[in-house]
JSON list of C-alpha atoms in Angstrom, two decimals:
[
{"chain": "A", "resi": 78, "resn": "UNK", "atom": "CA", "xyz": [22.96, -3.44, -5.59]},
{"chain": "A", "resi": 79, "resn": "UNK", "atom": "CA", "xyz": [20.92, -0.25, -5.24]},
{"chain": "A", "resi": 80, "resn": "UNK", "atom": "CA", "xyz": [19.95, -0.28, -8.91]},
{"chain": "A", "resi": 81, "resn": "UNK", "atom": "CA", "xyz": [18.88, -3.94, -8.71]},
{"chain": "A", "resi": 82, "resn": "UNK", "atom": "CA", "xyz": [16.79, -3.22, -5.60]},
{"chain": "A", "resi": 83, "resn": "UNK", "atom": "CA", "xyz": [15.16, -0.23, -7.27]},
{"chain": "A", "resi": 84, "resn": "UNK", "atom": "CA", "xyz": [14.40, -2.29, -10.39]},
{"chain": "A", "resi": 85, "resn": "UNK", "atom": "CA", "xyz": [12.77, -5.10, -8.40]},
{"chain": "A", "resi": 86, "resn": "UNK", "atom": "CA", "xyz": [10.90, -2.56, -6.26]},
{"chain": "A", "resi": 87, "resn": "UNK", "atom": "CA", "xyz": [9.38, -0.91, -9.33]},
{"chain": "A", "resi": 88, "resn": "UNK", "atom": "CA", "xyz": [8.62, -4.33, -10.82]},
{"chain": "A", "resi": 89, "resn": "UNK", "atom": "CA", "xyz": [6.73, -5.40, -7.67]},
{"chain": "A", "resi": 90, "resn": "UNK", "atom": "CA", "xyz": [4.76, -2.14, -7.65]},
{"chain": "A", "resi": 91, "resn": "UNK", "atom": "CA", "xyz": [3.77, -2.53, -11.32]},
{"chain": "A", "resi": 92, "resn": "UNK", "atom": "CA", "xyz": [3.74, -6.36, -11.22]},
{"chain": "A", "resi": 93, "resn": "UNK", "atom": "CA", "xyz": [6.21, -6.56, -14.10]},
{"chain": "A", "resi": 94, "resn": "UNK", "atom": "CA", "xyz": [6.82, -10.30, -14.47]},
{"chain": "A", "resi": 95, "resn": "UNK", "atom": "CA", "xyz": [9.57, -9.84, -17.06]},
{"chain": "A", "resi": 96, "resn": "UNK", "atom": "CA", "xyz": [11.79, -8.40, -14.29]},
{"chain": "A", "resi": 97, "resn": "UNK", "atom": "CA", "xyz": [10.52, -10.54, -11.44]},
{"chain": "A", "resi": 98, "resn": "UNK", "atom": "CA", "xyz": [11.18, -13.77, -13.35]},
{"chain": "A", "resi": 99, "resn": "UNK", "atom": "CA", "xyz": [14.82, -12.83, -13.92]},
{"chain": "A", "resi": 100, "resn": "UNK", "atom": "CA", "xyz": [17.39, -15.15, -12.27]},
{"chain": "A", "resi": 101, "resn": "UNK", "atom": "CA", "xyz": [18.80, -13.86, -8.99]},
{"chain": "A", "resi": 102, "resn": "UNK", "atom": "CA", "xyz": [15.86, -11.62, -8.10]},
{"chain": "A", "resi": 103, "resn": "UNK", "atom": "CA", "xyz": [14.31, -14.03, -5.56]},
{"chain": "A", "resi": 104, "resn": "UNK", "atom": "CA", "xyz": [16.28, -12.81, -2.51]},
{"chain": "A", "resi": 105, "resn": "UNK", "atom": "CA", "xyz": [15.36, -9.18, -3.17]},
{"chain": "A", "resi": 106, "resn": "UNK", "atom": "CA", "xyz": [11.71, -10.15, -3.67]},
{"chain": "A", "resi": 107, "resn": "UNK", "atom": "CA", "xyz": [11.68, -11.99, -0.31]},
{"chain": "A", "resi": 108, "resn": "UNK", "atom": "CA", "xyz": [13.11, -8.94, 1.46]},
{"chain": "A", "resi": 109, "resn": "UNK", "atom": "CA", "xyz": [10.90, -6.32, -0.24]},
{"chain": "A", "resi": 110, "resn": "UNK", "atom": "CA", "xyz": [7.55, -8.11, 0.04]},
{"chain": "A", "resi": 111, "resn": "UNK", "atom": "CA", "xyz": [8.24, -8.87, 3.72]},
{"chain": "A", "resi": 112, "resn": "UNK", "atom": "CA", "xyz": [9.13, -5.22, 4.29]},
{"chain": "A", "resi": 113, "resn": "UNK", "atom": "CA", "xyz": [5.99, -4.03, 2.46]},
{"chain": "A", "resi": 114, "resn": "UNK", "atom": "CA", "xyz": [3.66, -6.24, 4.51]},
{"chain": "A", "resi": 115, "resn": "UNK", "atom": "CA", "xyz": [5.34, -5.35, 7.79]},
{"chain": "A", "resi": 116, "resn": "UNK", "atom": "CA", "xyz": [5.24, -1.60, 7.17]},
{"chain": "A", "resi": 117, "resn": "UNK", "atom": "CA", "xyz": [1.66, -1.51, 5.89]},
{"chain": "A", "resi": 118, "resn": "UNK", "atom": "CA", "xyz": [0.44, -3.59, 8.84]},
{"chain": "A", "resi": 119, "resn": "UNK", "atom": "CA", "xyz": [2.12, -1.43, 11.47]},
{"chain": "A", "resi": 120, "resn": "UNK", "atom": "CA", "xyz": [2.22, 2.21, 10.32]},
{"chain": "A", "resi": 121, "resn": "UNK", "atom": "CA", "xyz": [-0.74, 4.24, 9.05]},
{"chain": "A", "resi": 122, "resn": "UNK", "atom": "CA", "xyz": [1.34, 6.36, 6.59]},
{"chain": "A", "resi": 123, "resn": "UNK", "atom": "CA", "xyz": [2.19, 3.12, 4.74]},
{"chain": "A", "resi": 124, "resn": "UNK", "atom": "CA", "xyz": [-1.50, 2.40, 4.04]},
{"chain": "A", "resi": 125, "resn": "UNK", "atom": "CA", "xyz": [-1.24, 3.24, 0.28]},
{"chain": "A", "resi": 126, "resn": "UNK", "atom": "CA", "xyz": [1.06, 0.23, -0.26]},
{"chain": "A", "resi": 127, "resn": "UNK", "atom": "CA", "xyz": [-0.81, -2.38, -2.37]},
{"chain": "A", "resi": 128, "resn": "UNK", "atom": "CA", "xyz": [-0.29, -5.21, 0.08]},
{"chain": "A", "resi": 129, "resn": "UNK", "atom": "CA", "xyz": [-3.26, -7.39, -0.94]},
{"chain": "A", "resi": 130, "resn": "UNK", "atom": "CA", "xyz": [-2.04, -7.56, -4.54]},
{"chain": "A", "resi": 131, "resn": "UNK", "atom": "CA", "xyz": [1.55, -8.11, -3.31]},
{"chain": "A", "resi": 132, "resn": "UNK", "atom": "CA", "xyz": [0.45, -11.17, -1.31]},
{"chain": "A", "resi": 133, "resn": "UNK", "atom": "CA", "xyz": [-1.39, -12.50, -4.39]},
{"chain": "A", "resi": 134, "resn": "UNK", "atom": "CA", "xyz": [1.70, -11.77, -6.49]},
{"chain": "A", "resi": 135, "resn": "UNK", "atom": "CA", "xyz": [3.83, -13.74, -4.03]},
{"chain": "A", "resi": 136, "resn": "UNK", "atom": "CA", "xyz": [1.56, -16.74, -4.48]},
{"chain": "A", "resi": 137, "resn": "UNK", "atom": "CA", "xyz": [1.82, -16.45, -8.25]},
{"chain": "A", "resi": 138, "resn": "UNK", "atom": "CA", "xyz": [5.62, -16.20, -8.13]},
{"chain": "A", "resi": 139, "resn": "UNK", "atom": "CA", "xyz": [5.68, -19.27, -5.90]},
{"chain": "A", "resi": 140, "resn": "UNK", "atom": "CA", "xyz": [3.51, -21.15, -8.40]},
{"chain": "A", "resi": 141, "resn": "UNK", "atom": "CA", "xyz": [5.86, -20.43, -11.32]},
{"chain": "A", "resi": 142, "resn": "UNK", "atom": "CA", "xyz": [8.94, -21.40, -9.31]},
{"chain": "A", "resi": 143, "resn": "UNK", "atom": "CA", "xyz": [10.52, -17.99, -8.68]},
{"chain": "A", "resi": 144, "resn": "UNK", "atom": "CA", "xyz": [9.89, -18.17, -4.92]},
{"chain": "A", "resi": 145, "resn": "UNK", "atom": "CA", "xyz": [9.83, -21.10, -2.55]},
{"chain": "A", "resi": 146, "resn": "UNK", "atom": "CA", "xyz": [6.38, -21.24, -0.87]},
{"chain": "A", "resi": 147, "resn": "UNK", "atom": "CA", "xyz": [7.90, -22.86, 2.23]},
{"chain": "A", "resi": 148, "resn": "UNK", "atom": "CA", "xyz": [9.97, -19.68, 2.69]},
{"chain": "A", "resi": 149, "resn": "UNK", "atom": "CA", "xyz": [7.69, -17.00, 1.23]},
{"chain": "A", "resi": 150, "resn": "UNK", "atom": "CA", "xyz": [4.41, -17.83, 2.98]},
{"chain": "A", "resi": 151, "resn": "UNK", "atom": "CA", "xyz": [5.83, -17.99, 6.56]},
{"chain": "A", "resi": 152, "resn": "UNK", "atom": "CA", "xyz": [7.74, -14.74, 5.94]},
{"chain": "A", "resi": 153, "resn": "UNK", "atom": "CA", "xyz": [4.49, -12.97, 5.01]},
{"chain": "A", "resi": 154, "resn": "UNK", "atom": "CA", "xyz": [2.68, -14.39, 8.05]},
{"chain": "A", "resi": 155, "resn": "UNK", "atom": "CA", "xyz": [5.49, -13.27, 10.37]},
{"chain": "A", "resi": 156, "resn": "UNK", "atom": "CA", "xyz": [5.60, -9.80, 8.78]},
{"chain": "A", "resi": 157, "resn": "UNK", "atom": "CA", "xyz": [1.81, -9.33, 9.04]},
{"chain": "A", "resi": 158, "resn": "UNK", "atom": "CA", "xyz": [1.68, -10.59, 12.64]},
{"chain": "A", "resi": 159, "resn": "UNK", "atom": "CA", "xyz": [4.63, -8.51, 13.86]},
{"chain": "A", "resi": 160, "resn": "UNK", "atom": "CA", "xyz": [3.20, -5.48, 12.02]},
{"chain": "A", "resi": 161, "resn": "UNK", "atom": "CA", "xyz": [-0.08, -5.89, 13.91]},
{"chain": "A", "resi": 162, "resn": "UNK", "atom": "CA", "xyz": [1.85, -6.20, 17.17]},
{"chain": "A", "resi": 163, "resn": "UNK", "atom": "CA", "xyz": [3.70, -2.94, 16.43]},
{"chain": "A", "resi": 164, "resn": "UNK", "atom": "CA", "xyz": [0.38, -1.20, 15.73]},
{"chain": "A", "resi": 165, "resn": "UNK", "atom": "CA", "xyz": [-1.01, -2.67, 18.98]},
{"chain": "A", "resi": 166, "resn": "UNK", "atom": "CA", "xyz": [2.05, -1.35, 20.85]},
{"chain": "A", "resi": 167, "resn": "UNK", "atom": "CA", "xyz": [1.47, 2.11, 19.34]},
{"chain": "A", "resi": 168, "resn": "UNK", "atom": "CA", "xyz": [-2.09, 2.00, 20.70]},
{"chain": "A", "resi": 169, "resn": "UNK", "atom": "CA", "xyz": [-0.86, 1.13, 24.20]},
{"chain": "A", "resi": 170, "resn": "UNK", "atom": "CA", "xyz": [1.63, 4.00, 24.03]},
{"chain": "A", "resi": 171, "resn": "UNK", "atom": "CA", "xyz": [-0.97, 6.48, 22.75]},
{"chain": "A", "resi": 172, "resn": "UNK", "atom": "CA", "xyz": [-3.30, 5.44, 25.55]},
{"chain": "A", "resi": 173, "resn": "UNK", "atom": "CA", "xyz": [-0.80, 6.89, 28.06]},
{"chain": "A", "resi": 174, "resn": "UNK", "atom": "CA", "xyz": [-0.90, 10.36, 26.50]},
{"chain": "A", "resi": 175, "resn": "UNK", "atom": "CA", "xyz": [-3.07, 12.85, 28.45]},
{"chain": "A", "resi": 176, "resn": "UNK", "atom": "CA", "xyz": [-4.68, 14.26, 25.29]},
{"chain": "A", "resi": 177, "resn": "UNK", "atom": "CA", "xyz": [-5.81, 10.78, 24.17]},
{"chain": "A", "resi": 178, "resn": "UNK", "atom": "CA", "xyz": [-7.15, 10.07, 27.65]},
{"chain": "A", "resi": 179, "resn": "UNK", "atom": "CA", "xyz": [-9.13, 13.32, 27.50]},
{"chain": "A", "resi": 180, "resn": "UNK", "atom": "CA", "xyz": [-10.68, 12.19, 24.20]},
{"chain": "A", "resi": 181, "resn": "UNK", "atom": "CA", "xyz": [-11.61, 8.81, 25.65]},
{"chain": "A", "resi": 182, "resn": "UNK", "atom": "CA", "xyz": [-13.09, 10.39, 28.78]},
{"chain": "A", "resi": 183, "resn": "UNK", "atom": "CA", "xyz": [-15.63, 12.23, 26.61]},
{"chain": "A", "resi": 184, "resn": "UNK", "atom": "CA", "xyz": [-17.04, 8.93, 25.28]},
{"chain": "A", "resi": 185, "resn": "UNK", "atom": "CA", "xyz": [-19.94, 7.52, 27.35]},
{"chain": "A", "resi": 186, "resn": "UNK", "atom": "CA", "xyz": [-19.06, 4.52, 29.54]},
{"chain": "A", "resi": 187, "resn": "UNK", "atom": "CA", "xyz": [-21.77, 2.40, 27.90]},
{"chain": "A", "resi": 188, "resn": "UNK", "atom": "CA", "xyz": [-20.23, 2.97, 24.46]},
{"chain": "A", "resi": 189, "resn": "UNK", "atom": "CA", "xyz": [-16.75, 2.06, 25.70]},
{"chain": "A", "resi": 190, "resn": "UNK", "atom": "CA", "xyz": [-18.09, -1.12, 27.33]},
{"chain": "A", "resi": 191, "resn": "UNK", "atom": "CA", "xyz": [-19.71, -2.03, 24.00]},
{"chain": "A", "resi": 192, "resn": "UNK", "atom": "CA", "xyz": [-16.40, -1.50, 22.20]},
{"chain": "A", "resi": 193, "resn": "UNK", "atom": "CA", "xyz": [-14.56, -3.66, 24.75]},
{"chain": "A", "resi": 194, "resn": "UNK", "atom": "CA", "xyz": [-17.16, -6.43, 24.42]},
{"chain": "A", "resi": 195, "resn": "UNK", "atom": "CA", "xyz": [-16.98, -6.41, 20.62]},
{"chain": "A", "resi": 196, "resn": "UNK", "atom": "CA", "xyz": [-13.17, -6.51, 20.63]},
{"chain": "A", "resi": 197, "resn": "UNK", "atom": "CA", "xyz": [-13.19, -9.40, 23.11]},
{"chain": "A", "resi": 198, "resn": "UNK", "atom": "CA", "xyz": [-15.90, -11.48, 21.45]},
{"chain": "A", "resi": 199, "resn": "UNK", "atom": "CA", "xyz": [-15.15, -10.77, 17.79]},
{"chain": "A", "resi": 200, "resn": "UNK", "atom": "CA", "xyz": [-11.43, -9.99, 17.81]},
{"chain": "A", "resi": 201, "resn": "UNK", "atom": "CA", "xyz": [-10.50, -12.70, 15.30]},
{"chain": "A", "resi": 202, "resn": "UNK", "atom": "CA", "xyz": [-13.27, -11.84, 12.83]},
{"chain": "A", "resi": 203, "resn": "UNK", "atom": "CA", "xyz": [-12.53, -8.12, 13.20]},
{"chain": "A", "resi": 204, "resn": "UNK", "atom": "CA", "xyz": [-8.78, -8.52, 12.61]},
{"chain": "A", "resi": 205, "resn": "UNK", "atom": "CA", "xyz": [-9.32, -10.88, 9.66]},
{"chain": "A", "resi": 206, "resn": "UNK", "atom": "CA", "xyz": [-11.86, -8.54, 8.03]},
{"chain": "A", "resi": 207, "resn": "UNK", "atom": "CA", "xyz": [-9.69, -5.48, 8.68]},
{"chain": "A", "resi": 208, "resn": "UNK", "atom": "CA", "xyz": [-6.77, -7.05, 6.80]},
{"chain": "A", "resi": 209, "resn": "UNK", "atom": "CA", "xyz": [-8.70, -6.58, 3.54]},
{"chain": "A", "resi": 210, "resn": "UNK", "atom": "CA", "xyz": [-9.21, -2.83, 4.11]},
{"chain": "A", "resi": 211, "resn": "UNK", "atom": "CA", "xyz": [-6.17, -0.56, 3.59]},
{"chain": "A", "resi": 212, "resn": "UNK", "atom": "CA", "xyz": [-5.57, 1.69, 6.57]},
{"chain": "A", "resi": 213, "resn": "UNK", "atom": "CA", "xyz": [-7.94, -0.24, 8.82]},
{"chain": "A", "resi": 214, "resn": "UNK", "atom": "CA", "xyz": [-5.36, -3.04, 8.77]},
{"chain": "A", "resi": 215, "resn": "UNK", "atom": "CA", "xyz": [-3.24, -0.82, 11.00]},
{"chain": "A", "resi": 216, "resn": "UNK", "atom": "CA", "xyz": [-5.89, 1.24, 12.80]},
{"chain": "A", "resi": 217, "resn": "UNK", "atom": "CA", "xyz": [-7.83, -1.69, 14.31]},
{"chain": "A", "resi": 218, "resn": "UNK", "atom": "CA", "xyz": [-4.82, -3.25, 16.14]},
{"chain": "A", "resi": 219, "resn": "UNK", "atom": "CA", "xyz": [-3.98, 0.26, 17.34]},
{"chain": "A", "resi": 220, "resn": "UNK", "atom": "CA", "xyz": [-7.51, 0.65, 18.72]},
{"chain": "A", "resi": 221, "resn": "UNK", "atom": "CA", "xyz": [-7.26, -2.77, 20.35]},
{"chain": "A", "resi": 222, "resn": "UNK", "atom": "CA", "xyz": [-4.01, -1.65, 21.98]},
{"chain": "A", "resi": 223, "resn": "UNK", "atom": "CA", "xyz": [-5.83, 1.33, 23.45]},
{"chain": "A", "resi": 224, "resn": "UNK", "atom": "CA", "xyz": [-8.71, -0.73, 24.82]},
{"chain": "A", "resi": 225, "resn": "UNK", "atom": "CA", "xyz": [-7.92, -4.46, 24.96]},
{"chain": "A", "resi": 226, "resn": "UNK", "atom": "CA", "xyz": [-5.87, -5.50, 28.00]},
{"chain": "A", "resi": 227, "resn": "UNK", "atom": "CA", "xyz": [-5.12, -9.14, 27.18]},
{"chain": "A", "resi": 228, "resn": "UNK", "atom": "CA", "xyz": [-1.96, -9.17, 25.06]},
{"chain": "A", "resi": 229, "resn": "UNK", "atom": "CA", "xyz": [-1.74, -13.01, 24.72]},
{"chain": "A", "resi": 230, "resn": "UNK", "atom": "CA", "xyz": [-5.29, -13.06, 23.35]},
{"chain": "A", "resi": 231, "resn": "UNK", "atom": "CA", "xyz": [-4.38, -10.33, 20.87]},
{"chain": "A", "resi": 232, "resn": "UNK", "atom": "CA", "xyz": [-1.31, -12.25, 19.70]},
{"chain": "A", "resi": 233, "resn": "UNK", "atom": "CA", "xyz": [-3.48, -15.33, 19.17]},
{"chain": "A", "resi": 234, "resn": "UNK", "atom": "CA", "xyz": [-5.95, -13.33, 17.06]},
{"chain": "A", "resi": 235, "resn": "UNK", "atom": "CA", "xyz": [-3.16, -11.53, 15.16]},
{"chain": "A", "resi": 236, "resn": "UNK", "atom": "CA", "xyz": [-1.22, -14.66, 14.19]},
{"chain": "A", "resi": 237, "resn": "UNK", "atom": "CA", "xyz": [-4.32, -16.67, 13.30]},
{"chain": "A", "resi": 238, "resn": "UNK", "atom": "CA", "xyz": [-5.89, -13.88, 11.22]},
{"chain": "A", "resi": 239, "resn": "UNK", "atom": "CA", "xyz": [-2.53, -13.26, 9.47]},
{"chain": "A", "resi": 240, "resn": "UNK", "atom": "CA", "xyz": [-2.26, -16.96, 8.63]},
{"chain": "A", "resi": 241, "resn": "UNK", "atom": "CA", "xyz": [-5.81, -17.02, 7.23]},
{"chain": "A", "resi": 242, "resn": "UNK", "atom": "CA", "xyz": [-5.23, -13.80, 5.22]},
{"chain": "A", "resi": 243, "resn": "UNK", "atom": "CA", "xyz": [-1.92, -14.92, 3.72]},
{"chain": "A", "resi": 244, "resn": "UNK", "atom": "CA", "xyz": [-3.22, -18.43, 3.08]},
{"chain": "A", "resi": 245, "resn": "UNK", "atom": "CA", "xyz": [-6.30, -17.15, 1.24]},
{"chain": "A", "resi": 246, "resn": "UNK", "atom": "CA", "xyz": [-4.57, -14.54, -0.96]},
{"chain": "A", "resi": 247, "resn": "UNK", "atom": "CA", "xyz": [-1.44, -16.61, -1.63]},
{"chain": "A", "resi": 248, "resn": "UNK", "atom": "CA", "xyz": [-3.67, -19.56, -2.47]},
{"chain": "A", "resi": 249, "resn": "UNK", "atom": "CA", "xyz": [-5.54, -17.43, -5.01]},
{"chain": "A", "resi": 250, "resn": "UNK", "atom": "CA", "xyz": [-2.25, -16.23, -6.48]},
{"chain": "A", "resi": 251, "resn": "UNK", "atom": "CA", "xyz": [-0.95, -19.79, -6.59]},
{"chain": "A", "resi": 252, "resn": "UNK", "atom": "CA", "xyz": [-3.97, -20.86, -8.66]},
{"chain": "A", "resi": 253, "resn": "UNK", "atom": "CA", "xyz": [-3.86, -17.95, -11.14]},
{"chain": "A", "resi": 254, "resn": "UNK", "atom": "CA", "xyz": [-1.17, -19.40, -13.49]},
{"chain": "A", "resi": 255, "resn": "UNK", "atom": "CA", "xyz": [-3.25, -22.55, -13.95]},
{"chain": "A", "resi": 256, "resn": "UNK", "atom": "CA", "xyz": [-6.29, -20.58, -15.17]},
{"chain": "A", "resi": 257, "resn": "UNK", "atom": "CA", "xyz": [-6.88, -19.67, -18.83]},
{"chain": "A", "resi": 258, "resn": "UNK", "atom": "CA", "xyz": [-5.21, -16.39, -19.81]},
{"chain": "A", "resi": 259, "resn": "UNK", "atom": "CA", "xyz": [-8.41, -14.23, -20.15]},
{"chain": "A", "resi": 260, "resn": "UNK", "atom": "CA", "xyz": [-9.78, -15.44, -16.80]},
{"chain": "A", "resi": 261, "resn": "UNK", "atom": "CA", "xyz": [-6.41, -15.02, -15.11]},
{"chain": "A", "resi": 262, "resn": "UNK", "atom": "CA", "xyz": [-6.12, -11.44, -16.40]},
{"chain": "A", "resi": 263, "resn": "UNK", "atom": "CA", "xyz": [-9.64, -10.54, -15.23]},
{"chain": "A", "resi": 264, "resn": "UNK", "atom": "CA", "xyz": [-9.03, -12.12, -11.82]},
{"chain": "A", "resi": 265, "resn": "UNK", "atom": "CA", "xyz": [-5.77, -10.18, -11.42]},
{"chain": "A", "resi": 266, "resn": "UNK", "atom": "CA", "xyz": [-7.47, -6.89, -12.32]},
{"chain": "A", "resi": 267, "resn": "UNK", "atom": "CA", "xyz": [-10.29, -7.60, -9.85]},
{"chain": "A", "resi": 268, "resn": "UNK", "atom": "CA", "xyz": [-7.84, -8.42, -7.06]},
{"chain": "A", "resi": 269, "resn": "UNK", "atom": "CA", "xyz": [-5.89, -5.22, -7.71]},
{"chain": "A", "resi": 270, "resn": "UNK", "atom": "CA", "xyz": [-9.09, -3.16, -7.64]},
{"chain": "A", "resi": 271, "resn": "UNK", "atom": "CA", "xyz": [-10.53, -4.86, -4.53]},
{"chain": "A", "resi": 272, "resn": "UNK", "atom": "CA", "xyz": [-8.48, -2.91, -1.93]},
{"chain": "A", "resi": 273, "resn": "UNK", "atom": "CA", "xyz": [-9.50, 0.42, -3.50]},
{"chain": "A", "resi": 274, "resn": "UNK", "atom": "CA", "xyz": [-13.15, -0.62, -3.55]},
{"chain": "A", "resi": 275, "resn": "UNK", "atom": "CA", "xyz": [-13.09, -1.79, 0.08]},
{"chain": "A", "resi": 276, "resn": "UNK", "atom": "CA", "xyz": [-11.37, 1.44, 1.15]},
{"chain": "A", "resi": 277, "resn": "UNK", "atom": "CA", "xyz": [-14.02, 3.52, -0.64]},
{"chain": "A", "resi": 278, "resn": "UNK", "atom": "CA", "xyz": [-16.78, 1.47, 1.00]},
{"chain": "A", "resi": 279, "resn": "UNK", "atom": "CA", "xyz": [-15.18, 1.94, 4.42]},
{"chain": "A", "resi": 280, "resn": "UNK", "atom": "CA", "xyz": [-14.92, 5.71, 3.91]},
{"chain": "A", "resi": 281, "resn": "UNK", "atom": "CA", "xyz": [-18.52, 5.87, 2.64]},
{"chain": "A", "resi": 282, "resn": "UNK", "atom": "CA", "xyz": [-19.73, 3.87, 5.65]},
{"chain": "A", "resi": 283, "resn": "UNK", "atom": "CA", "xyz": [-17.88, 6.20, 8.03]},
{"chain": "A", "resi": 284, "resn": "UNK", "atom": "CA", "xyz": [-19.36, 9.30, 6.34]},
{"chain": "A", "resi": 285, "resn": "UNK", "atom": "CA", "xyz": [-22.86, 7.78, 6.49]},
{"chain": "A", "resi": 286, "resn": "UNK", "atom": "CA", "xyz": [-22.41, 6.95, 10.18]},
{"chain": "A", "resi": 287, "resn": "UNK", "atom": "CA", "xyz": [-21.24, 10.48, 10.98]},
{"chain": "A", "resi": 288, "resn": "UNK", "atom": "CA", "xyz": [-24.13, 11.98, 9.00]},
{"chain": "A", "resi": 289, "resn": "UNK", "atom": "CA", "xyz": [-26.64, 9.86, 10.92]},
{"chain": "A", "resi": 290, "resn": "UNK", "atom": "CA", "xyz": [-25.09, 10.94, 14.21]},
{"chain": "A", "resi": 291, "resn": "UNK", "atom": "CA", "xyz": [-25.36, 14.60, 13.17]},
{"chain": "A", "resi": 292, "resn": "UNK", "atom": "CA", "xyz": [-29.01, 14.12, 12.18]},
{"chain": "A", "resi": 293, "resn": "UNK", "atom": "CA", "xyz": [-29.81, 12.43, 15.50]},
{"chain": "A", "resi": 294, "resn": "UNK", "atom": "CA", "xyz": [-28.32, 15.38, 17.36]},
{"chain": "A", "resi": 295, "resn": "UNK", "atom": "CA", "xyz": [-30.36, 17.87, 15.32]},
{"chain": "A", "resi": 296, "resn": "UNK", "atom": "CA", "xyz": [-33.71, 16.19, 15.95]},
{"chain": "A", "resi": 297, "resn": "UNK", "atom": "CA", "xyz": [-33.95, 17.07, 19.68]},
{"chain": "A", "resi": 298, "resn": "UNK", "atom": "CA", "xyz": [-32.96, 20.68, 18.89]},
{"chain": "A", "resi": 299, "resn": "UNK", "atom": "CA", "xyz": [-35.73, 20.94, 16.27]},
{"chain": "A", "resi": 300, "resn": "UNK", "atom": "CA", "xyz": [-38.30, 19.52, 18.71]},
{"chain": "A", "resi": 301, "resn": "UNK", "atom": "CA", "xyz": [-37.34, 22.03, 21.39]},
{"chain": "A", "resi": 302, "resn": "UNK", "atom": "CA", "xyz": [-37.65, 24.86, 18.86]}
]
């Protein structure tokens, strides 16, 4: 059993269809992809897991008959939603720690009110967009747990954004086998590279934002000098 699990695990990571199409591997695939999505959505150390490509792969396996879409798609939605709830719960727990409260107290009230307004007004768009960025997929629900007070509203956003995310990526994966081989191969490569590109863009945006903040702080000092 352990060897079979390890073989399917490696096959999912490398998207080795010769192993994944083998009879009897469906149950292990259901368990492992659900576990991957749940872990990556809830815990920051699991951010390197290639969850976007795994969701696309699930759609492709459903299209070729290895998985049942009626079972696979709801499992992914449940895993993504519960993962976001776990991250949200971590944020609520962190918010009780004195050191975290001391960090938050240093932020101006106007900035915190802006954050609260954005999370309230654009929670669905924010959660849906964050699901395409590794790491942010977990960090944003955690931040909402630290600031947002309406748990039912968060659950609504989490489940709806998870449904949209799984539906979009699984739908793309479901269509891939019907495309010509060269186009299908290029589309698969692009989908595998997309999470890395979005992560790099997010890091670059954060660095740019921090650099602008540092420059804004230096300007008053230079004027006084």
